[in-house]
Tab-separated table of C-alpha atoms and ligand atoms in Angstrom:
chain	number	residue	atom	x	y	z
A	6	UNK	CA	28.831	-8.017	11.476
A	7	UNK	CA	28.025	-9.139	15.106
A	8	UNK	CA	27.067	-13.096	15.603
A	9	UNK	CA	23.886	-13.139	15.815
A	10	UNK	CA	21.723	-13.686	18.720
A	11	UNK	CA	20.755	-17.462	19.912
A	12	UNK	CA	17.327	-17.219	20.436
A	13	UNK	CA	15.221	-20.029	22.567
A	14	UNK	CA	12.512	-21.773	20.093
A	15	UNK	CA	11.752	-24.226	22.392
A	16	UNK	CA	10.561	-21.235	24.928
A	17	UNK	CA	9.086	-19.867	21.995
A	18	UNK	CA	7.234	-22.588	20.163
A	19	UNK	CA	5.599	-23.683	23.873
A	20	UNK	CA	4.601	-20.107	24.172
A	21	UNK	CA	2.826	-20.312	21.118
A	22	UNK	CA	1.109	-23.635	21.639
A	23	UNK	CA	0.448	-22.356	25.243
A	24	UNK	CA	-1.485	-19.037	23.967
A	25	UNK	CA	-3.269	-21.408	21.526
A	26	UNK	CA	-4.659	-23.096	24.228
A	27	UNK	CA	-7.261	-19.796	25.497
A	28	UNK	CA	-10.231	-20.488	22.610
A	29	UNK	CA	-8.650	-23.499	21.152
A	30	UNK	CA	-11.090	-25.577	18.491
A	31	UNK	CA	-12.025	-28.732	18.044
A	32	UNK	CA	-9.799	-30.188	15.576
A	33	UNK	CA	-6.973	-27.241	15.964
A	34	UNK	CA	-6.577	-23.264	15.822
A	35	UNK	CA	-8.560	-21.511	17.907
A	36	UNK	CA	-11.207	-18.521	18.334
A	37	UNK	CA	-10.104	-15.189	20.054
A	38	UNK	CA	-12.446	-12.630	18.833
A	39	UNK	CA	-11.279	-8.703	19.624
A	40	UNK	CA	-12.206	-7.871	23.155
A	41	UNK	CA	-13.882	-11.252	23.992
A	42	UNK	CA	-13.276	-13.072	27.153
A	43	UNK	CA	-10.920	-15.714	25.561
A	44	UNK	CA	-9.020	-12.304	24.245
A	45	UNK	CA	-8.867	-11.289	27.966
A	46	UNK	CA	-7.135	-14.580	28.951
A	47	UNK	CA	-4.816	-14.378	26.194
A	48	UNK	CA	-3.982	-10.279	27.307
A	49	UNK	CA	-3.408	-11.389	30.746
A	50	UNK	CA	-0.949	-14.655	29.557
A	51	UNK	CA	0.702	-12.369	26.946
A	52	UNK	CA	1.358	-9.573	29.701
A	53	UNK	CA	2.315	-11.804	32.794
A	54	UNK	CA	5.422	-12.688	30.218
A	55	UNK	CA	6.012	-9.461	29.693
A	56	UNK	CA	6.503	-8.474	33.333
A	57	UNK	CA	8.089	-11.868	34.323
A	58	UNK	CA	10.718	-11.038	31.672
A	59	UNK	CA	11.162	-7.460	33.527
A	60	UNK	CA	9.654	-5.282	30.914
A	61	UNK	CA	7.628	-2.061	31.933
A	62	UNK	CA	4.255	-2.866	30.894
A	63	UNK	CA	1.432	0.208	29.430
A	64	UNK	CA	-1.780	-0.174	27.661
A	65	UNK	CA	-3.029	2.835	26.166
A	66	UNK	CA	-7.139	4.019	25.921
A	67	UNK	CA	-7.810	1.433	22.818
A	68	UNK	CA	-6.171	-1.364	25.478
A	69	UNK	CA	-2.947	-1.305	22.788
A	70	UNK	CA	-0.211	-3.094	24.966
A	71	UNK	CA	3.224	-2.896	24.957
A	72	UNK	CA	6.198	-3.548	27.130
A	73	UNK	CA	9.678	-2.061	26.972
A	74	UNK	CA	13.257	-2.893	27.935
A	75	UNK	CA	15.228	0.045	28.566
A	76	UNK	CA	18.285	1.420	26.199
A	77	UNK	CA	21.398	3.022	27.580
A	78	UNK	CA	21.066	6.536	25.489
A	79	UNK	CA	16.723	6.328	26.089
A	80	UNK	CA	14.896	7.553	23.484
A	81	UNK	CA	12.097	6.468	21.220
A	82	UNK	CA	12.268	2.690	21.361
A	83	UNK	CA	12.521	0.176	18.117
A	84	UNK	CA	9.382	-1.913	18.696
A	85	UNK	CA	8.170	-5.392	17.302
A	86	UNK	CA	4.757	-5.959	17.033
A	87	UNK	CA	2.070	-7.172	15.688
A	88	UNK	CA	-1.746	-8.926	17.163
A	89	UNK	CA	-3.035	-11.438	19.420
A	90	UNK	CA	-6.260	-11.535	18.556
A	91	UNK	CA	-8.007	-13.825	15.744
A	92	UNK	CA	-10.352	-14.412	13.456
A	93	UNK	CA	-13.416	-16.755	14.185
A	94	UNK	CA	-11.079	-19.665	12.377
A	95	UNK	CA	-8.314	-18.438	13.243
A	96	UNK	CA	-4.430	-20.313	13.543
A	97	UNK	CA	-1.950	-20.491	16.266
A	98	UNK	CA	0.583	-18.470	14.165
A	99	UNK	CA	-1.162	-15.337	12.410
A	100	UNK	CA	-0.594	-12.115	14.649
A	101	UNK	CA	0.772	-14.227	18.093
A	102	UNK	CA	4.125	-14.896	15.725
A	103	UNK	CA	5.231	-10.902	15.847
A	104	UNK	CA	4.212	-10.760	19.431
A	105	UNK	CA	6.074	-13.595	20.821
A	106	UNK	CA	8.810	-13.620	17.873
A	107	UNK	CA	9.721	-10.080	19.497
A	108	UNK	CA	9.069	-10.955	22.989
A	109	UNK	CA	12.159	-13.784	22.842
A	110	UNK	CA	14.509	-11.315	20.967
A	111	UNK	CA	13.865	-9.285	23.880
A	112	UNK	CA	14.415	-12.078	26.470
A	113	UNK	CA	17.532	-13.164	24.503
A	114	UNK	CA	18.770	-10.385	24.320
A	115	UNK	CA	18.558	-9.581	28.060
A	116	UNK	CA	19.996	-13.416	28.409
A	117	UNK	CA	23.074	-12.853	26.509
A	118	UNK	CA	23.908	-9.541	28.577
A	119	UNK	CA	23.217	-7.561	25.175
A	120	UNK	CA	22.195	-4.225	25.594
A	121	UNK	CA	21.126	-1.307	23.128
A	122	UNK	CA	21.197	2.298	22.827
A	123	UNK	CA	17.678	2.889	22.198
A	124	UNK	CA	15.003	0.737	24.216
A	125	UNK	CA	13.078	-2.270	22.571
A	126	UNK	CA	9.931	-2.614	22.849
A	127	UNK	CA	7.466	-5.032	22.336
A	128	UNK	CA	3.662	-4.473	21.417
A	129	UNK	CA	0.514	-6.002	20.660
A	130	UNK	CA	-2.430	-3.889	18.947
A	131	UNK	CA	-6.260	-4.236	19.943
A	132	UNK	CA	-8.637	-5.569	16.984
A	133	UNK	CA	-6.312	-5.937	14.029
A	134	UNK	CA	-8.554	-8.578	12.693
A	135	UNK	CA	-11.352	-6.242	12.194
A	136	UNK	CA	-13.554	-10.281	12.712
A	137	UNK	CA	-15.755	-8.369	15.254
A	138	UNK	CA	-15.487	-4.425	14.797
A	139	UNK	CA	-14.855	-3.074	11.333
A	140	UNK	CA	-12.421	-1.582	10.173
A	141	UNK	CA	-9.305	-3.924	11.241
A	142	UNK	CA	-6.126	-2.953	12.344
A	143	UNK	CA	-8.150	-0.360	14.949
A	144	UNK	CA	-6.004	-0.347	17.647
A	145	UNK	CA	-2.420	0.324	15.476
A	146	UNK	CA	-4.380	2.950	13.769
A	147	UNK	CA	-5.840	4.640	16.319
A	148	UNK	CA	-2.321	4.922	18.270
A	149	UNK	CA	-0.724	6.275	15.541
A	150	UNK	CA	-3.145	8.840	14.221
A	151	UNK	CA	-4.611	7.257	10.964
A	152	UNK	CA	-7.999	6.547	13.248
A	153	UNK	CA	-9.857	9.079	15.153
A	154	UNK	CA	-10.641	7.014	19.260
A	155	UNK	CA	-13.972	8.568	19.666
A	156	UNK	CA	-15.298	7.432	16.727
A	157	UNK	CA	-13.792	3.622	17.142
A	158	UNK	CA	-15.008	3.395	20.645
A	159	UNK	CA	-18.849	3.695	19.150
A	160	UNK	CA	-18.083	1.364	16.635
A	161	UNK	CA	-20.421	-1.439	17.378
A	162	UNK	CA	-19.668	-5.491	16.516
A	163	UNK	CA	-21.362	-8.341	15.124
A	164	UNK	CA	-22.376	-8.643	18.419
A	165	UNK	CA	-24.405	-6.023	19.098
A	166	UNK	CA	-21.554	-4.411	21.761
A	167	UNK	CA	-19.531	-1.542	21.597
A	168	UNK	CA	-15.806	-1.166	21.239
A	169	UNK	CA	-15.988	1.219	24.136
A	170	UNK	CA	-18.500	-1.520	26.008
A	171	UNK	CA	-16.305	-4.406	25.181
A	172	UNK	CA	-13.056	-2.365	26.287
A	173	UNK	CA	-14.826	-2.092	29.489
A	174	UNK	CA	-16.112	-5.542	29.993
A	175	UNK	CA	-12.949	-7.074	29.796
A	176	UNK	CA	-11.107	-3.942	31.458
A	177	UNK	CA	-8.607	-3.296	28.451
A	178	UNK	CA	-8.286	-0.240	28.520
A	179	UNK	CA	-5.098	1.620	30.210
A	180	UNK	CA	-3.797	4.545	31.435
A	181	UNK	CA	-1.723	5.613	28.098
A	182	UNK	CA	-3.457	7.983	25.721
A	183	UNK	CA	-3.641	7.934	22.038
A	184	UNK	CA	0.496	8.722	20.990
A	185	UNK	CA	1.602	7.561	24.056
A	186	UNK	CA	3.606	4.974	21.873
A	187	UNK	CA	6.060	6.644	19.207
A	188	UNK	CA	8.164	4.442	17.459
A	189	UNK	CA	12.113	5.135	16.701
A	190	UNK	CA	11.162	1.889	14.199
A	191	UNK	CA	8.292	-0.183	13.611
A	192	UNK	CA	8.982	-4.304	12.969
A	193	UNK	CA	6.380	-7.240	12.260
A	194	UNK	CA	7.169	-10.282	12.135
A	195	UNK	CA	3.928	-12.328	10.006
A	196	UNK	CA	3.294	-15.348	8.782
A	197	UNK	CA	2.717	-14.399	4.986
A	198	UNK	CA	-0.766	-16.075	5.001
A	199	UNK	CA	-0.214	-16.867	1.196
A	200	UNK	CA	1.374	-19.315	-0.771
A	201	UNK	CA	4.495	-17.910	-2.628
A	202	UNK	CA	7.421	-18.760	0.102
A	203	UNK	CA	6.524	-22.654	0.196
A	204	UNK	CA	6.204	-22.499	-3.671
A	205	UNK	CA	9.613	-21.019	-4.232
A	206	UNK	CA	11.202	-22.796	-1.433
A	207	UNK	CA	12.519	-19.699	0.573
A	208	UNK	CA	13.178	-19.166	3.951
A	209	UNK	CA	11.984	-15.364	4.172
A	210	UNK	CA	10.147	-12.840	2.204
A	211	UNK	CA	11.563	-9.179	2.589
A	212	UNK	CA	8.048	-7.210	2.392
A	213	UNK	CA	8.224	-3.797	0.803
A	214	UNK	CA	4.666	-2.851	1.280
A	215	UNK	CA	0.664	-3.534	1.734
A	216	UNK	CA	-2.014	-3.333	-0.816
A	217	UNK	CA	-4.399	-1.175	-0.897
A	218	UNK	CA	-7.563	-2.386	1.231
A	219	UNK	CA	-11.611	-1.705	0.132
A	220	UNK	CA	-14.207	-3.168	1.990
A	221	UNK	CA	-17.738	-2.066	1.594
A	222	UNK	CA	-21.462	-3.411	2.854
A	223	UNK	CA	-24.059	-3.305	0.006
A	224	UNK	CA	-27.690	-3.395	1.053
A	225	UNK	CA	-30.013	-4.072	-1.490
A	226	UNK	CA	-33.791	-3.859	-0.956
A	227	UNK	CA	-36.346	-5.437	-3.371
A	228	UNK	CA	-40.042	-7.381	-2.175
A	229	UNK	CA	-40.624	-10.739	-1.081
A	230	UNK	CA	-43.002	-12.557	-2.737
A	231	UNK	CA	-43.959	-15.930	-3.291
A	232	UNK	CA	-41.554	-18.279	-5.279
A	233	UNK	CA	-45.128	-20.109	-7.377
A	234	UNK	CA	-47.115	-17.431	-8.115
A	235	UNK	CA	-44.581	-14.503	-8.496
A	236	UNK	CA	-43.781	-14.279	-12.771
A	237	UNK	CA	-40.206	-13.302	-13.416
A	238	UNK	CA	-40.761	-9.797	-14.723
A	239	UNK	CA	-43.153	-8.402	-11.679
A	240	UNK	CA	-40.118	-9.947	-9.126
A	241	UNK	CA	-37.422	-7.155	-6.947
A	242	UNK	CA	-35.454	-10.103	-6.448
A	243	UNK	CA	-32.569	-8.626	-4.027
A	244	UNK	CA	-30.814	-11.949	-3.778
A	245	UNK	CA	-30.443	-12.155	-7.711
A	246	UNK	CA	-28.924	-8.295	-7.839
A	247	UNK	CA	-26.260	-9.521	-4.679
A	248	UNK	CA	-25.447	-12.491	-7.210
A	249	UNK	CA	-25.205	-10.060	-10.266
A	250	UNK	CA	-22.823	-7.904	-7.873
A	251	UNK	CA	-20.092	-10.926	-6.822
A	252	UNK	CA	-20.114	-12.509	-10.160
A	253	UNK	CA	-19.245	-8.406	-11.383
A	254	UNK	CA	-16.305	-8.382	-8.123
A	255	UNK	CA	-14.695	-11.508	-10.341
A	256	UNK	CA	-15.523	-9.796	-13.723
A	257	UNK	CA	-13.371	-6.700	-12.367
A	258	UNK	CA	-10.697	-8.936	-11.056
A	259	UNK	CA	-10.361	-10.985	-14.116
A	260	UNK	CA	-10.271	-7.616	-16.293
A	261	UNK	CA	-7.664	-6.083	-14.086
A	262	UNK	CA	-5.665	-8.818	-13.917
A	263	UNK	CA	-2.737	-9.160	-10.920
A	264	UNK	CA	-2.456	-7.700	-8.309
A	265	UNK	CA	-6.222	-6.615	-8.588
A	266	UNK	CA	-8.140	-9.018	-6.300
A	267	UNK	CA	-11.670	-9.428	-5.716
A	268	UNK	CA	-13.803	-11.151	-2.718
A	269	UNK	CA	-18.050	-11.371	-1.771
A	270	UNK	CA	-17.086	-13.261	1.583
A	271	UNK	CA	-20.312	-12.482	2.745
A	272	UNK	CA	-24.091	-12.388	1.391
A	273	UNK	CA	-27.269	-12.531	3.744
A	274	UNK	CA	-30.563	-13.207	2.281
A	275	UNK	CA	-34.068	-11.853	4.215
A	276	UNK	CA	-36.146	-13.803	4.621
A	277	UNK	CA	-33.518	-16.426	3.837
A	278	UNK	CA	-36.469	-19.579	2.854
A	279	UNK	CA	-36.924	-21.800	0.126
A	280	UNK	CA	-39.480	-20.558	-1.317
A	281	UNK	CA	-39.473	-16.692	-1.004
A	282	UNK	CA	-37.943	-14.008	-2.901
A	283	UNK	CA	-35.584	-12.283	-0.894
A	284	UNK	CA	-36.362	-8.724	-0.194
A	285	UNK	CA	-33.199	-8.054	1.614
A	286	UNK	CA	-29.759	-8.673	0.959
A	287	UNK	CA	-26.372	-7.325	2.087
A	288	UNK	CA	-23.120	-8.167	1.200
A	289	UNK	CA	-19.390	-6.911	1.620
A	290	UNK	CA	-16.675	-6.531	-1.276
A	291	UNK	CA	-13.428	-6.216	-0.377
A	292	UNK	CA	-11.514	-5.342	-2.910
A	293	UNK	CA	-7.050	-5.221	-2.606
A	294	UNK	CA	-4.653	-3.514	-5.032
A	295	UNK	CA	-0.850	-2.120	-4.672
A	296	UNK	CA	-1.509	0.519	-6.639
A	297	UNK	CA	-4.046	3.562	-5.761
A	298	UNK	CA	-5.334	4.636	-9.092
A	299	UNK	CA	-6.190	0.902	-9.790
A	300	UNK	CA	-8.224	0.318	-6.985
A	301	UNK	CA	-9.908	3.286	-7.153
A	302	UNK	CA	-11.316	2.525	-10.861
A	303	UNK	CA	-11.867	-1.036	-9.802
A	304	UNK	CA	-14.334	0.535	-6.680
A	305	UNK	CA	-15.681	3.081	-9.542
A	306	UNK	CA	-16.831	-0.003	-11.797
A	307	UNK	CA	-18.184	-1.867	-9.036
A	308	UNK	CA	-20.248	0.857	-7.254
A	309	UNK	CA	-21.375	1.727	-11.019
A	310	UNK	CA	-22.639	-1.656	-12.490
A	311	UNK	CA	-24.107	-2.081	-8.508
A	312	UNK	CA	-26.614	0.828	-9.066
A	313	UNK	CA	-27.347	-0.497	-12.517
A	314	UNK	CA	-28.019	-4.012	-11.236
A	315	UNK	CA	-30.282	-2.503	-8.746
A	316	UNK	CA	-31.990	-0.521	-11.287
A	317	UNK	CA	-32.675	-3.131	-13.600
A	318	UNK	CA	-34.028	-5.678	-11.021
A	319	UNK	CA	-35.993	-2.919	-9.617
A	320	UNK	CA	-34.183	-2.969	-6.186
A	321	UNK	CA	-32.775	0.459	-3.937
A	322	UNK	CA	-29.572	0.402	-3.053
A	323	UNK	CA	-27.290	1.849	-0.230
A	324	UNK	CA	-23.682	0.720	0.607
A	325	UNK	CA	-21.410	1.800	3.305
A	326	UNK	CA	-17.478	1.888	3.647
A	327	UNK	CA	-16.243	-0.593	6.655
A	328	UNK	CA	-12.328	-0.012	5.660
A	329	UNK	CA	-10.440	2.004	3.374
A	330	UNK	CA	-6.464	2.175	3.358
A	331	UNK	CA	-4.395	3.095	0.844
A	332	UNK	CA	-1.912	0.784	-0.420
A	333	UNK	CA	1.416	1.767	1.672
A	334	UNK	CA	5.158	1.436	0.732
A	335	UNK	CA	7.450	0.736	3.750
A	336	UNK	CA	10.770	2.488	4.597
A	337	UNK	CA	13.494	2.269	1.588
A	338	UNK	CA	16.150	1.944	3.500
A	339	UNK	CA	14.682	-0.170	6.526
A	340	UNK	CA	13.664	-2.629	3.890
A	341	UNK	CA	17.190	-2.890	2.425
A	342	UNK	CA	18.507	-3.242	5.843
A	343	UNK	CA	16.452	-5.916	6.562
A	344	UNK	CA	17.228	-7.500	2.883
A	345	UNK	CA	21.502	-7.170	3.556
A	346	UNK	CA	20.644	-8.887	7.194
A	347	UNK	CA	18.727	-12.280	5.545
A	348	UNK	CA	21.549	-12.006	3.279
A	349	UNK	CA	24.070	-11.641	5.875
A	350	UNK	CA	22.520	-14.655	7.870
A	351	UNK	CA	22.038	-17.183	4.942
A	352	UNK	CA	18.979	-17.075	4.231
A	353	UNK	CA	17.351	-17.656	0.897
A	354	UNK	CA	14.665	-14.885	0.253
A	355	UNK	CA	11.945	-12.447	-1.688
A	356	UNK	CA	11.186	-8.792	-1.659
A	357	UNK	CA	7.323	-9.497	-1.552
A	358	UNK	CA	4.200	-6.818	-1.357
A	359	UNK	CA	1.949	-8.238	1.558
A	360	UNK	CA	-1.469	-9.353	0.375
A	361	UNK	CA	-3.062	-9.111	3.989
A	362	UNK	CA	-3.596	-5.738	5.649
A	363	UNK	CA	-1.062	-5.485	9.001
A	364	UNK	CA	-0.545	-3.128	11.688
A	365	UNK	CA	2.659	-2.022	10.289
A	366	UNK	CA	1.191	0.104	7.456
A	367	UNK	CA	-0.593	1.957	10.203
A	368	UNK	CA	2.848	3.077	11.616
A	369	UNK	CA	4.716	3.331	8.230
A	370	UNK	CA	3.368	6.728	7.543
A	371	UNK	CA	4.962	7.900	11.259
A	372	UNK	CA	8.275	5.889	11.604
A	373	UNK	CA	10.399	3.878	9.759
A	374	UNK	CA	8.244	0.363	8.821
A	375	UNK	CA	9.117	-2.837	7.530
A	376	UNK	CA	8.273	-6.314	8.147
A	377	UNK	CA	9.545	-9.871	7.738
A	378	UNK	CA	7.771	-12.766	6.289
A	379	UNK	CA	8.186	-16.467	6.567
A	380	UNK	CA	6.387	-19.660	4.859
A	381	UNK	CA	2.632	-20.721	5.118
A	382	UNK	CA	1.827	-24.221	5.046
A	383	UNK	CA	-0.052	-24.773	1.911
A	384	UNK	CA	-0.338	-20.603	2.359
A	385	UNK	CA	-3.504	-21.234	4.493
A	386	UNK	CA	-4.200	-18.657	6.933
A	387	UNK	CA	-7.204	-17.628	8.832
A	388	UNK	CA	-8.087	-21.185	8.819
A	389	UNK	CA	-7.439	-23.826	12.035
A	390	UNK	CA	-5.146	-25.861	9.415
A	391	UNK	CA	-2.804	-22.588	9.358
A	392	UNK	CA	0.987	-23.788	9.931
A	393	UNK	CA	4.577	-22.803	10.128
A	394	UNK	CA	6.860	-25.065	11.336
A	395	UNK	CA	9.452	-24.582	14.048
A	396	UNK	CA	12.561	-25.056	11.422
A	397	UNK	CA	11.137	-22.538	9.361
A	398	UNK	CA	9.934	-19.749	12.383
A	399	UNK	CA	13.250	-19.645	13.687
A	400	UNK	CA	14.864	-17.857	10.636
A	401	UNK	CA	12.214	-15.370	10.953
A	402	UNK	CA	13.005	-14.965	14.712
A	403	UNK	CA	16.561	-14.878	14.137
A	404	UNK	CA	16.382	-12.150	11.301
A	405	UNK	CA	13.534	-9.913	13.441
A	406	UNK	CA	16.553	-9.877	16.552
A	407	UNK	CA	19.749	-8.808	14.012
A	408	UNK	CA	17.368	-5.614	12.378
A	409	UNK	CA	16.150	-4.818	15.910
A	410	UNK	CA	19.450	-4.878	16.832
A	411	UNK	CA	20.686	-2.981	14.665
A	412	UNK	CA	18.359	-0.361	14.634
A	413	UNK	CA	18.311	0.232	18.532
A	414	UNK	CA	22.521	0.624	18.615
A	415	UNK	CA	23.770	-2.904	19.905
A	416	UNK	CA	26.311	-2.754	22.489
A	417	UNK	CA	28.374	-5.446	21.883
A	418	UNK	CA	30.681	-6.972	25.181
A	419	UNK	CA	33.374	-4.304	24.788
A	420	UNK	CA	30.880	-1.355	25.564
A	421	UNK	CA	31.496	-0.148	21.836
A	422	UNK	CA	28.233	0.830	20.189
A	423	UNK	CA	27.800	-0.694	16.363
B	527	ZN	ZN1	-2.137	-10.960	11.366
């Protein structure tokens, strides 16, 4: 095995803190919606890196971005990625770790006069956070086939705007169409946004794949009416039949059991006063599993007792689908390579199923996929308190540079190709 690569955190962890910077919050984290202006800033800081380090910058029709460093051979290139976008709460880590993490491998490796076979590449994917157009993880998607464009360009935000209007506001978009990026392999770097690293005290959790993801918006329609006068049994109380419906998400989580979770993260009331029966109310479920048949009975029970609740408090209901993916396993043999490297390095670790969607399961299905995981403060994520610190980012970095390595054909001083 080859020494591995010394890597600059310093260059790194300023980088971070720097990006932090475009939509920071009061108090910490910061707030770079999808497409937004601060996203914009953060694009054009990201990319000016990439072309001060020498890279070949493109950005493809969903404004996907990614910059490559040639191989000797050519080829398809082994490219780290991940997002640089971020929820409304969003951290300094979540997403921006892959990006930069793979950025400094690259400019290491060009530092140390390493060079590959195959080119590295390093990418960033429009709206993985799915905070402002639904479904998340758009831009990785659409790029690799699993999303059609013209129907993600009319999605329309929270906002009221377009993808396609937003890609144009900010001028996003690129020259590349959908493809235009083909992966030899596909590597993420991610905070693990969950608590099971810190709580076992290791330095790196080997992921081996992504639950399942179900998110869906239930409307429910009943009648306002006055909160005096109204008795119980003439009410359409749609607020009561939204309550019935999260207190069923737990039920189904609870009967489950693990991995089966269960989340109402958001319930809107109309008219939303005191003293008036709601007529209106939407929410969204989002409901995660590992395994397909699972969630799929766990969306059957929940859509099921929904139209009963309905029924029974005299309410219609409708519900739409914002995001569906399948749970995904990532490459066998990428994963053990990635396993034998933490081992080779030192480093105390987990093979792990990720509990947050990423853009990697969007390319596992066209290229070899796997992704590294290191520590969560307190395993808060999406969140301005959301931390990794320096001591423990640097395994991850260090790891993310020996399979990248690896997989593009490292030339080591002597010309001779590992
Ligand atoms: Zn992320």
């Amino acid at each position: 095995m080859t020494a591995d690569l010394t890597i600059n955190l310093d260059r790194l962890m300023s980088r971070i803190a720097e990006l932090g910077r475009i939509g920071a919050l009061p108090g910490g984290g910061c707030k770079r919606l999808a497409l937004s202006a601060e996203d914009a800033e953060g694009r054009a800081l990201v990319t000016g890196w990439f072309r001060a380090a020498g890279l070949e910058v493109r950005t493809d029709v969903i404004g996907n971005c990614w910059a490559i460093r040639p191989g000797r051979s050519g080829g398809a290139p082994v490219v780290m990625g991940s997002h640089i976008d971020t929820v409304a709460t969003g951290g300094l880590y979540d997403g921006v770790l892959g990006v930069l993490g793979g950025l400094e491998v690259i400019e290491s490796a060009i530092e140390a006069g390493t060079e590959t076979e195959k080119p590295l590449a390093v990418a960033f994917f429009t709206n993985e956070e799915g905070a402002r157009f639904a479904p998340d993880m758009m831009g990785s998607g659409v790029a690799q086939g699993g999303l059609d464009l013209d129907e993600m360009l009319a999605k329309v935000g929270i906002d009221g705007v377009s993808v396609a209007e937003a890609l144009a506001a900010i001028g996003a978009a690129g020259p590349d169409p959908v493809g235009a990026l083909a992966p030899d392999t596909y590597l993420e770097l991610h905070i693990e946004q969950g608590p099971v690293l810190e709580a076992e005290g290791l330095d790196i959790g080997v992921v081996t794949g992504v639950q399942g993801i179900s998110w869906t918006e239930i409307t429910i329609e009943g009648q306002a009416a006055h909160a005096g006068t109204t008795p119980m049994a003439l009410r359409h109380d749609a607020g009561l039949v939204a309550a019935r419906i999260a207190t069923e998400a737990r039920a189904i989580a609870d009967a489950f059991g693990p991995p089966q979770v269960a989340t109402v993260g958001r319930i809107a009331l109309t008219p939303d006063l005191v003293n008036v029966i709601p007529e209106r109310a939407v929410l969204t479920v989002d409901l995660r599993n590992t395994d397909e048949a699972r969630l799929q009975a766990a969306e059957a029970r929940l859509f099921e007792r929904a139209e009963a609740f309905a029924a029974a408090g005299g309410c219609r209901l409708s519900r739409r689908t914002l995001a569906r993916f399948e749970p995904v396993a990532f490459d066998a043999t990428l994963v053990d390579a990635v396993e034998a490297e933490a081992q080779a390095l030192g480093l105390t670790h987990r093979r792990m199923p990720s509990g947050a969607g990423h853009d990697a399961q969007m390319f596992a299905p066209r290229c070899p996929s796997a992704m590294i995981f290191v520590p969560s403060q307190d395993g808060i994520s999406h969140n301005i308190r959301e931390f990794t610190a320096p001591g423990q980012i640097a395994p991850g970095v260090r790891l993310l540079a020996q399979v990248a390595l690896a997989r593009a054909g490292r030339i080591d001083q002597k010309g001779q190709t590992e």
